[in-house]
């Protein structure tokens, strides 16, 4: 069987969460998110958070009532052979 999407929760934490790239844009993520939030409420969890997301997925979360409370910046730098440490 092919996995189309998944959504996990642990207490108040939502995620990880994802939809197979071949099925994105069909509302599957919205259904998974909605069902996960309903399941969380059913066990008396009234606050949900996640750790990070892409800007595109952030719009989905926003439509479900999530708000940004903290923003992080991911930095990276490719090191050349000249900059590498030799031990």
mmCIF file of C-alpha atoms in Angstrom:
data_model
loop_
_atom_site.group_PDB
_atom_site.id
_atom_site.type_symbol
_atom_site.label_atom_id
_atom_site.label_comp_id
_atom_site.label_asym_id
_atom_site.label_seq_id
_atom_site.Cartn_x
_atom_site.Cartn_y
_atom_site.Cartn_z
ATOM 1 C CA UNK A 1 0.000 0.000 0.000
ATOM 2 C CA UNK A 2 1.227 3.496 -0.810
ATOM 3 C CA UNK A 3 1.479 6.058 1.976
ATOM 4 C CA UNK A 4 -0.284 9.246 0.885
ATOM 5 C CA UNK A 5 0.133 11.253 4.090
ATOM 6 C CA UNK A 6 0.625 11.107 7.829
ATOM 7 C CA UNK A 7 0.116 13.293 10.884
ATOM 8 C CA UNK A 8 1.384 12.579 14.387
ATOM 9 C CA UNK A 9 0.762 14.167 17.764
ATOM 10 C CA UNK A 10 2.312 13.814 21.190
ATOM 11 C CA UNK A 11 0.476 15.710 23.905
ATOM 12 C CA UNK A 12 0.337 19.319 22.735
ATOM 13 C CA UNK A 13 2.977 18.822 20.051
ATOM 14 C CA UNK A 14 1.744 18.386 16.492
ATOM 15 C CA UNK A 15 4.025 16.727 13.969
ATOM 16 C CA UNK A 16 5.719 15.396 12.122
ATOM 17 C CA UNK A 17 3.214 15.812 9.333
ATOM 18 C CA UNK A 18 3.470 15.330 5.590
ATOM 19 C CA UNK A 19 1.786 14.497 2.306
ATOM 20 C CA UNK A 20 3.333 12.527 -0.558
ATOM 21 C CA UNK A 21 4.463 15.031 -3.205
ATOM 22 C CA UNK A 22 2.326 13.343 -5.874
ATOM 23 C CA UNK A 23 -0.814 14.128 -3.833
ATOM 24 C CA UNK A 24 -0.119 17.671 -2.623
ATOM 25 C CA UNK A 25 -2.541 20.439 -3.488
ATOM 26 C CA UNK A 26 -5.619 18.210 -3.122
ATOM 27 C CA UNK A 27 -6.608 19.193 0.429
ATOM 28 C CA UNK A 28 -5.223 16.032 2.024
ATOM 29 C CA UNK A 29 -2.971 18.005 4.368
ATOM 30 C CA UNK A 30 -5.923 20.114 5.534
ATOM 31 C CA UNK A 31 -7.941 16.966 6.293
ATOM 32 C CA UNK A 32 -5.041 15.369 8.183
ATOM 33 C CA UNK A 33 -4.433 18.543 10.203
ATOM 34 C CA UNK A 34 -8.137 18.955 11.003
ATOM 35 C CA UNK A 35 -8.533 15.341 12.105
ATOM 36 C CA UNK A 36 -5.410 15.502 14.255
ATOM 37 C CA UNK A 37 -6.657 18.674 15.992
ATOM 38 C CA UNK A 38 -10.090 17.098 16.595
ATOM 39 C CA UNK A 39 -8.401 13.998 18.054
ATOM 40 C CA UNK A 40 -6.257 16.193 20.317
ATOM 41 C CA UNK A 41 -9.302 18.067 21.575
ATOM 42 C CA UNK A 42 -11.084 14.737 22.243
ATOM 43 C CA UNK A 43 -8.396 13.908 24.808
ATOM 44 C CA UNK A 44 -8.634 17.398 26.380
ATOM 45 C CA UNK A 45 -5.621 18.921 24.646
ATOM 46 C CA UNK A 46 -6.598 22.528 23.960
ATOM 47 C CA UNK A 47 -3.239 23.891 22.798
ATOM 48 C CA UNK A 48 -1.210 22.668 19.842
ATOM 49 C CA UNK A 49 2.235 23.674 18.642
ATOM 50 C CA UNK A 50 4.805 22.503 16.121
ATOM 51 C CA UNK A 51 8.513 23.203 15.884
ATOM 52 C CA UNK A 52 9.062 24.475 12.337
ATOM 53 C CA UNK A 53 7.596 24.486 8.851
ATOM 54 C CA UNK A 54 8.027 25.889 5.370
ATOM 55 C CA UNK A 55 6.399 29.178 4.384
ATOM 56 C CA UNK A 56 3.980 27.296 2.112
ATOM 57 C CA UNK A 57 2.802 24.959 4.875
ATOM 58 C CA UNK A 58 2.621 27.896 7.312
ATOM 59 C CA UNK A 59 -0.342 29.198 5.289
ATOM 60 C CA UNK A 60 -2.189 25.919 5.964
ATOM 61 C CA UNK A 61 -1.473 26.211 9.680
ATOM 62 C CA UNK A 62 -2.625 29.836 9.657
ATOM 63 C CA UNK A 63 -5.962 28.837 8.113
ATOM 64 C CA UNK A 64 -6.381 26.391 11.017
ATOM 65 C CA UNK A 65 -5.832 29.084 13.661
ATOM 66 C CA UNK A 66 -2.114 28.738 14.353
ATOM 67 C CA UNK A 67 -0.125 31.914 14.969
ATOM 68 C CA UNK A 68 3.603 32.564 14.728
ATOM 69 C CA UNK A 69 5.078 33.003 18.199
ATOM 70 C CA UNK A 70 8.762 32.569 17.347
ATOM 71 C CA UNK A 71 10.742 32.652 14.107
ATOM 72 C CA UNK A 72 14.156 31.088 13.540
ATOM 73 C CA UNK A 73 16.573 31.574 10.665
ATOM 74 C CA UNK A 74 18.442 28.586 9.308
ATOM 75 C CA UNK A 75 21.964 29.491 8.209
ATOM 76 C CA UNK A 76 24.340 27.379 6.175
ATOM 77 C CA UNK A 77 27.694 27.767 4.508
ATOM 78 C CA UNK A 78 29.432 25.412 2.136
ATOM 79 C CA UNK A 79 33.063 24.995 3.098
ATOM 80 C CA UNK A 80 35.627 24.609 0.361
ATOM 81 C CA UNK A 81 38.569 22.268 0.640
ATOM 82 C CA UNK A 82 40.739 25.304 1.455
ATOM 83 C CA UNK A 83 38.590 26.161 4.484
ATOM 84 C CA UNK A 84 38.470 22.594 5.819
ATOM 85 C CA UNK A 85 40.262 21.670 9.000
ATOM 86 C CA UNK A 86 42.928 19.029 8.603
ATOM 87 C CA UNK A 87 43.565 16.893 11.638
#
